[in-house]
Amino acid sequence: MLILISGCAPAPYVKPSVPAGMPGIYHRVERGETLWRISKIYNADIEEMSRINHIADNTKIEVGQQIFIPRAQRPQPAPVRYANDDFIWPVKGKVVTGFGQTSHNMINKGINIQPYGTLDIVAARKGRVVFYSDNFGVFGKTIIIEHADGLSTVYARNAQVFIKPGETVQKGACIAKAGSAGRDGSTYLHFEIRKGYTPVNPLHYLP
C-alpha cells in the first residue's frame, strides 16, 4: 500500500455534480476497485467521471461510495473484471509534486514520486517501448511505453535504463533505476500517463 499524503483525515464526501438530464447510473465502489477499473467496466471516459464526481485521485475513493457513471447502462449479468489491465505504481514512494502543479517554473504534466527504499522502476502496465533518450532535456534518461488501448506511460529522470525501443515489457518488470534528479539533490521519478499525445492525471489510473 502506498502512502501518498500523510496525516489528515479523509476528505468529506462530495455529491456528484450531474448535469440536468444527463443519463447514467450510480456504481457502488467495491473493495480493490479503482477509478480506472470502474471506467473500463462501463466503457466510460475517466476524465469526465472524475470531474462529475469531484475525484482528484483514487485515494478519495472509499468502499461503498456511490459514483455516477455518465451515459452508462448496468452491465449484465455482472461487471467484467480488468485486473490484468490495471496499472500499478512504477515505484513505491511519496508524490512530491502532483499533476498540474508548478515545479521549477514548469507545469507538471505528470507526477513526481520520491521512492521509499528501493530505487527500482517497474513498468506500470504491459506494453512496448517506443521511445528512449539518454538526455531528453531537463528530463534526462527518458522512457515511453505504449499500451494496447491508446495510453502510454512516461518514465523520466532515471539514473540507469535496462530496456531499449522495440522491446515488449510485462507489467512489474524492472525497466530502470531512479537517480538524483531534484535541484536539491533529491531522488524522484517523473511519471506520466498520456492518452494519445495528451497528458492525463496518473492518480486517476493508479490503485
mmCIF file of C-alpha atoms in Angstrom:
data_model
loop_
_atom_site.group_PDB
_atom_site.id
_atom_site.type_symbol
_atom_site.label_atom_id
_atom_site.label_comp_id
_atom_site.label_asym_id
_atom_site.label_seq_id
_atom_site.Cartn_x
_atom_site.Cartn_y
_atom_site.Cartn_z
ATOM 1 C CA MET A 1 0.000 0.000 0.000
ATOM 2 C CA LEU A 2 1.337 3.425 -0.927
ATOM 3 C CA ILE A 3 1.030 6.425 1.337
ATOM 4 C CA LEU A 4 0.664 9.433 -0.888
ATOM 5 C CA ILE A 5 -0.411 12.034 1.625
ATOM 6 C CA SER A 6 0.344 11.632 5.301
ATOM 7 C CA GLY A 7 -1.645 12.669 8.345
ATOM 8 C CA CYS A 8 -5.091 14.183 7.778
ATOM 9 C CA ALA A 9 -8.476 12.500 7.967
ATOM 10 C CA PRO A 10 -10.234 11.503 4.720
ATOM 11 C CA ALA A 11 -11.845 14.351 2.783
ATOM 12 C CA PRO A 12 -15.625 14.598 3.240
ATOM 13 C CA TYR A 13 -17.794 13.001 0.560
ATOM 14 C CA VAL A 14 -18.904 15.480 -2.108
ATOM 15 C CA LYS A 15 -22.102 14.687 -4.001
ATOM 16 C CA PRO A 16 -21.582 14.236 -7.760
ATOM 17 C CA SER A 17 -22.419 17.257 -9.935
ATOM 18 C CA VAL A 18 -24.616 15.572 -12.538
ATOM 19 C CA PRO A 19 -25.727 17.893 -15.384
ATOM 20 C CA ALA A 20 -29.506 18.164 -15.660
ATOM 21 C CA GLY A 21 -30.956 15.496 -17.909
ATOM 22 C CA MET A 22 -27.728 13.508 -18.258
ATOM 23 C CA PRO A 23 -28.457 9.763 -18.393
ATOM 24 C CA GLY A 24 -26.342 7.373 -16.394
ATOM 25 C CA ILE A 25 -26.195 5.118 -13.377
ATOM 26 C CA TYR A 26 -24.572 5.003 -9.958
ATOM 27 C CA HIS A 27 -21.893 2.428 -9.205
ATOM 28 C CA ARG A 28 -21.196 1.321 -5.638
ATOM 29 C CA VAL A 29 -17.435 1.043 -5.082
ATOM 30 C CA GLU A 30 -16.226 -2.407 -4.045
ATOM 31 C CA ARG A 31 -13.009 -3.249 -2.213
ATOM 32 C CA GLY A 32 -9.973 -3.098 -4.505
ATOM 33 C CA GLU A 33 -11.642 -1.082 -7.259
ATOM 34 C CA THR A 34 -10.011 1.972 -8.807
ATOM 35 C CA LEU A 35 -11.471 4.737 -10.936
ATOM 36 C CA TRP A 36 -9.618 3.247 -13.913
ATOM 37 C CA ARG A 37 -11.140 -0.210 -13.384
ATOM 38 C CA ILE A 38 -14.641 1.216 -12.971
ATOM 39 C CA SER A 39 -14.294 3.242 -16.185
ATOM 40 C CA LYS A 40 -13.310 0.044 -18.055
ATOM 41 C CA ILE A 41 -16.328 -1.831 -16.708
ATOM 42 C CA TYR A 42 -18.700 0.708 -18.241
ATOM 43 C CA ASN A 43 -16.518 1.890 -21.162
ATOM 44 C CA ALA A 44 -16.788 5.402 -19.715
ATOM 45 C CA ASP A 45 -14.484 8.413 -20.017
ATOM 46 C CA ILE A 46 -12.350 8.544 -16.880
ATOM 47 C CA GLU A 47 -11.740 12.298 -17.077
ATOM 48 C CA GLU A 48 -15.482 13.030 -17.258
ATOM 49 C CA MET A 49 -16.130 10.632 -14.376
ATOM 50 C CA SER A 50 -13.530 12.304 -12.182
ATOM 51 C CA ARG A 51 -14.899 15.765 -12.948
ATOM 52 C CA ILE A 52 -18.558 14.915 -12.254
ATOM 53 C CA ASN A 53 -17.716 13.007 -9.063
ATOM 54 C CA HIS A 54 -15.111 15.513 -7.786
ATOM 55 C CA ILE A 55 -12.411 12.823 -7.619
ATOM 56 C CA ALA A 56 -8.894 14.248 -7.730
ATOM 57 C CA ASP A 57 -7.230 10.858 -7.202
ATOM 58 C CA ASN A 58 -8.018 7.288 -6.212
ATOM 59 C CA THR A 59 -7.211 7.899 -2.544
ATOM 60 C CA LYS A 60 -10.543 9.740 -2.419
ATOM 61 C CA ILE A 61 -12.492 6.605 -3.392
ATOM 62 C CA GLU A 62 -13.947 4.642 -0.488
ATOM 63 C CA VAL A 63 -15.667 1.269 -0.317
ATOM 64 C CA GLY A 64 -19.425 1.812 -0.522
ATOM 65 C CA GLN A 65 -19.158 5.217 -2.203
ATOM 66 C CA GLN A 66 -21.682 5.885 -4.979
ATOM 67 C CA ILE A 67 -20.042 7.095 -8.200
ATOM 68 C CA PHE A 68 -22.119 8.444 -11.086
ATOM 69 C CA ILE A 69 -21.239 6.904 -14.467
ATOM 70 C CA PRO A 70 -22.454 9.209 -17.279
ATOM 71 C CA ARG A 71 -24.413 7.609 -20.139
ATOM 72 C CA ALA A 72 -23.770 4.106 -18.779
ATOM 73 C CA GLN A 73 -26.105 1.146 -18.545
ATOM 74 C CA ARG A 74 -25.978 -1.529 -15.871
ATOM 75 C CA PRO A 75 -23.726 -4.361 -17.130
ATOM 76 C CA GLN A 76 -25.357 -7.773 -17.337
ATOM 77 C CA PRO A 77 -25.140 -10.143 -15.696
ATOM 78 C CA ALA A 78 -22.190 -8.771 -13.714
ATOM 79 C CA PRO A 79 -19.335 -6.301 -14.201
ATOM 80 C CA VAL A 80 -16.317 -7.619 -16.106
ATOM 81 C CA ARG A 81 -13.034 -7.500 -14.185
ATOM 82 C CA TYR A 82 -9.962 -5.956 -15.788
ATOM 83 C CA ALA A 83 -7.327 -6.786 -13.172
ATOM 84 C CA ASN A 84 -4.756 -7.779 -15.807
ATOM 85 C CA ASP A 85 -5.064 -4.358 -17.453
ATOM 86 C CA ASP A 86 -4.917 -2.346 -14.244
ATOM 87 C CA PHE A 87 -1.971 -0.033 -13.688
ATOM 88 C CA ILE A 88 0.466 -0.471 -10.829
ATOM 89 C CA TRP A 89 2.751 2.109 -9.256
ATOM 90 C CA PRO A 90 6.096 2.352 -11.090
ATOM 91 C CA VAL A 91 7.870 2.764 -7.751
ATOM 92 C CA LYS A 92 6.802 2.706 -4.113
ATOM 93 C CA GLY A 93 7.031 6.219 -2.783
ATOM 94 C CA LYS A 94 5.504 9.584 -1.998
ATOM 95 C CA VAL A 95 4.082 12.006 -4.556
ATOM 96 C CA VAL A 96 6.070 15.201 -4.025
ATOM 97 C CA THR A 97 4.654 17.143 -6.999
ATOM 98 C CA GLY A 98 1.161 16.498 -8.325
ATOM 99 C CA PHE A 99 -0.358 16.704 -11.787
ATOM 100 C CA GLY A 100 -0.818 20.298 -12.934
ATOM 101 C CA GLN A 101 1.267 21.764 -10.121
ATOM 102 C CA THR A 102 4.158 24.116 -10.808
ATOM 103 C CA SER A 103 7.665 22.801 -10.226
ATOM 104 C CA HIS A 104 10.797 24.794 -11.120
ATOM 105 C CA ASN A 105 8.639 27.244 -13.121
ATOM 106 C CA MET A 106 7.126 24.429 -15.202
ATOM 107 C CA ILE A 107 3.605 22.975 -15.173
ATOM 108 C CA ASN A 108 3.923 19.325 -14.196
ATOM 109 C CA LYS A 109 2.296 17.107 -16.827
ATOM 110 C CA GLY A 110 2.643 14.048 -14.616
ATOM 111 C CA ILE A 111 3.581 13.314 -11.017
ATOM 112 C CA ASN A 112 6.960 13.243 -9.285
ATOM 113 C CA ILE A 113 7.413 10.254 -6.979
ATOM 114 C CA GLN A 114 10.104 10.154 -4.296
ATOM 115 C CA PRO A 115 10.957 6.454 -3.753
ATOM 116 C CA TYR A 116 10.770 4.635 -0.433
ATOM 117 C CA GLY A 117 13.699 2.216 -0.111
ATOM 118 C CA THR A 118 14.336 0.600 -3.496
ATOM 119 C CA LEU A 119 15.148 2.799 -6.492
ATOM 120 C CA ASP A 120 13.950 0.143 -8.960
ATOM 121 C CA ILE A 121 11.445 1.484 -11.503
ATOM 122 C CA VAL A 122 8.955 -1.019 -12.941
ATOM 123 C CA ALA A 123 6.613 -0.916 -15.927
ATOM 124 C CA ALA A 124 3.220 0.290 -14.710
ATOM 125 C CA ARG A 125 1.497 -1.856 -17.322
ATOM 126 C CA LYS A 126 2.364 -4.286 -20.112
ATOM 127 C CA GLY A 127 3.413 -2.570 -23.322
ATOM 128 C CA ARG A 128 6.038 -1.879 -25.964
ATOM 129 C CA VAL A 129 8.944 0.523 -25.588
ATOM 130 C CA VAL A 130 8.511 3.156 -28.314
ATOM 131 C CA PHE A 131 10.975 5.821 -27.187
ATOM 132 C CA TYR A 132 14.195 6.177 -25.260
ATOM 133 C CA SER A 133 16.507 9.159 -24.904
ATOM 134 C CA ASP A 134 19.713 9.249 -22.915
ATOM 135 C CA ASN A 135 19.387 13.008 -22.421
ATOM 136 C CA PHE A 136 15.869 14.315 -23.065
ATOM 137 C CA GLY A 137 16.393 17.904 -21.941
ATOM 138 C CA VAL A 138 15.531 18.522 -18.294
ATOM 139 C CA PHE A 139 14.077 15.004 -18.056
ATOM 140 C CA GLY A 140 17.392 13.217 -18.615
ATOM 141 C CA LYS A 141 17.117 9.496 -19.341
ATOM 142 C CA THR A 142 13.504 9.054 -20.501
ATOM 143 C CA ILE A 143 11.431 6.005 -21.493
ATOM 144 C CA ILE A 144 7.993 5.887 -23.157
ATOM 145 C CA ILE A 145 5.985 2.654 -23.165
ATOM 146 C CA GLU A 146 2.918 2.358 -25.409
ATOM 147 C CA HIS A 147 -0.035 0.236 -24.300
ATOM 148 C CA ALA A 148 -2.755 -1.528 -26.269
ATOM 149 C CA ASP A 149 -5.583 0.984 -25.825
ATOM 150 C CA GLY A 150 -4.019 4.281 -26.879
ATOM 151 C CA LEU A 151 -2.498 5.012 -23.487
ATOM 152 C CA SER A 152 1.227 5.382 -22.900
ATOM 153 C CA THR A 153 3.424 5.845 -19.835
ATOM 154 C CA VAL A 154 6.483 8.064 -19.462
ATOM 155 C CA TYR A 155 9.338 7.418 -17.011
ATOM 156 C CA ALA A 156 11.887 10.229 -16.729
ATOM 157 C CA ARG A 157 14.891 11.373 -14.666
ATOM 158 C CA ASN A 158 16.341 7.863 -14.451
ATOM 159 C CA ALA A 159 19.903 7.044 -13.431
ATOM 160 C CA GLN A 160 20.036 3.748 -15.351
ATOM 161 C CA VAL A 161 17.823 2.215 -18.041
ATOM 162 C CA PHE A 162 17.589 -1.542 -18.702
ATOM 163 C CA ILE A 163 15.397 -1.688 -21.826
ATOM 164 C CA LYS A 164 15.522 -0.434 -25.406
ATOM 165 C CA PRO A 165 12.997 0.620 -28.103
ATOM 166 C CA GLY A 166 11.072 -2.239 -29.666
ATOM 167 C CA GLU A 167 11.078 -4.425 -26.566
ATOM 168 C CA THR A 168 7.833 -5.695 -25.056
ATOM 169 C CA VAL A 169 7.806 -5.377 -21.280
ATOM 170 C CA GLN A 170 5.499 -7.039 -18.784
ATOM 171 C CA LYS A 171 3.723 -5.185 -16.017
ATOM 172 C CA GLY A 172 6.003 -5.083 -12.986
ATOM 173 C CA ALA A 173 9.217 -5.724 -14.935
ATOM 174 C CA CYS A 174 12.179 -3.636 -13.762
ATOM 175 C CA ILE A 175 12.981 -1.121 -16.513
ATOM 176 C CA ALA A 176 15.180 1.487 -14.825
ATOM 177 C CA LYS A 177 16.682 2.882 -11.637
ATOM 178 C CA ALA A 178 15.757 6.279 -10.249
ATOM 179 C CA GLY A 179 18.551 8.804 -9.876
ATOM 180 C CA SER A 180 19.269 12.116 -8.189
ATOM 181 C CA ALA A 181 17.096 14.482 -10.162
ATOM 182 C CA GLY A 182 15.982 17.350 -7.967
ATOM 183 C CA ARG A 183 17.885 20.603 -7.797
ATOM 184 C CA ASP A 184 18.275 19.927 -4.082
ATOM 185 C CA GLY A 185 19.862 16.551 -4.830
ATOM 186 C CA SER A 186 16.696 14.591 -4.015
ATOM 187 C CA THR A 187 15.821 11.421 -5.903
ATOM 188 C CA TYR A 188 12.494 11.078 -7.694
ATOM 189 C CA LEU A 189 10.821 9.590 -10.755
ATOM 190 C CA HIS A 190 8.855 11.803 -13.125
ATOM 191 C CA PHE A 191 5.907 9.668 -14.283
ATOM 192 C CA GLU A 192 3.236 10.495 -16.856
ATOM 193 C CA ILE A 193 0.244 8.750 -18.381
ATOM 194 C CA ARG A 194 -0.841 10.021 -21.792
ATOM 195 C CA LYS A 195 -3.987 9.424 -23.808
ATOM 196 C CA GLY A 196 -2.682 9.798 -27.338
ATOM 197 C CA TYR A 197 -0.435 12.839 -27.015
ATOM 198 C CA THR A 198 -2.407 14.396 -24.147
ATOM 199 C CA PRO A 199 -1.130 14.031 -20.554
ATOM 200 C CA VAL A 200 -3.794 12.896 -18.072
ATOM 201 C CA ASN A 201 -3.712 12.729 -14.291
ATOM 202 C CA PRO A 202 -1.934 9.473 -13.315
ATOM 203 C CA LEU A 203 -3.760 9.415 -9.970
ATOM 204 C CA HIS A 204 -6.984 8.663 -11.862
ATOM 205 C CA TYR A 205 -5.452 5.396 -13.066
ATOM 206 C CA LEU A 206 -3.187 4.177 -10.269
ATOM 207 C CA PRO A 207 -4.555 1.996 -7.437
#
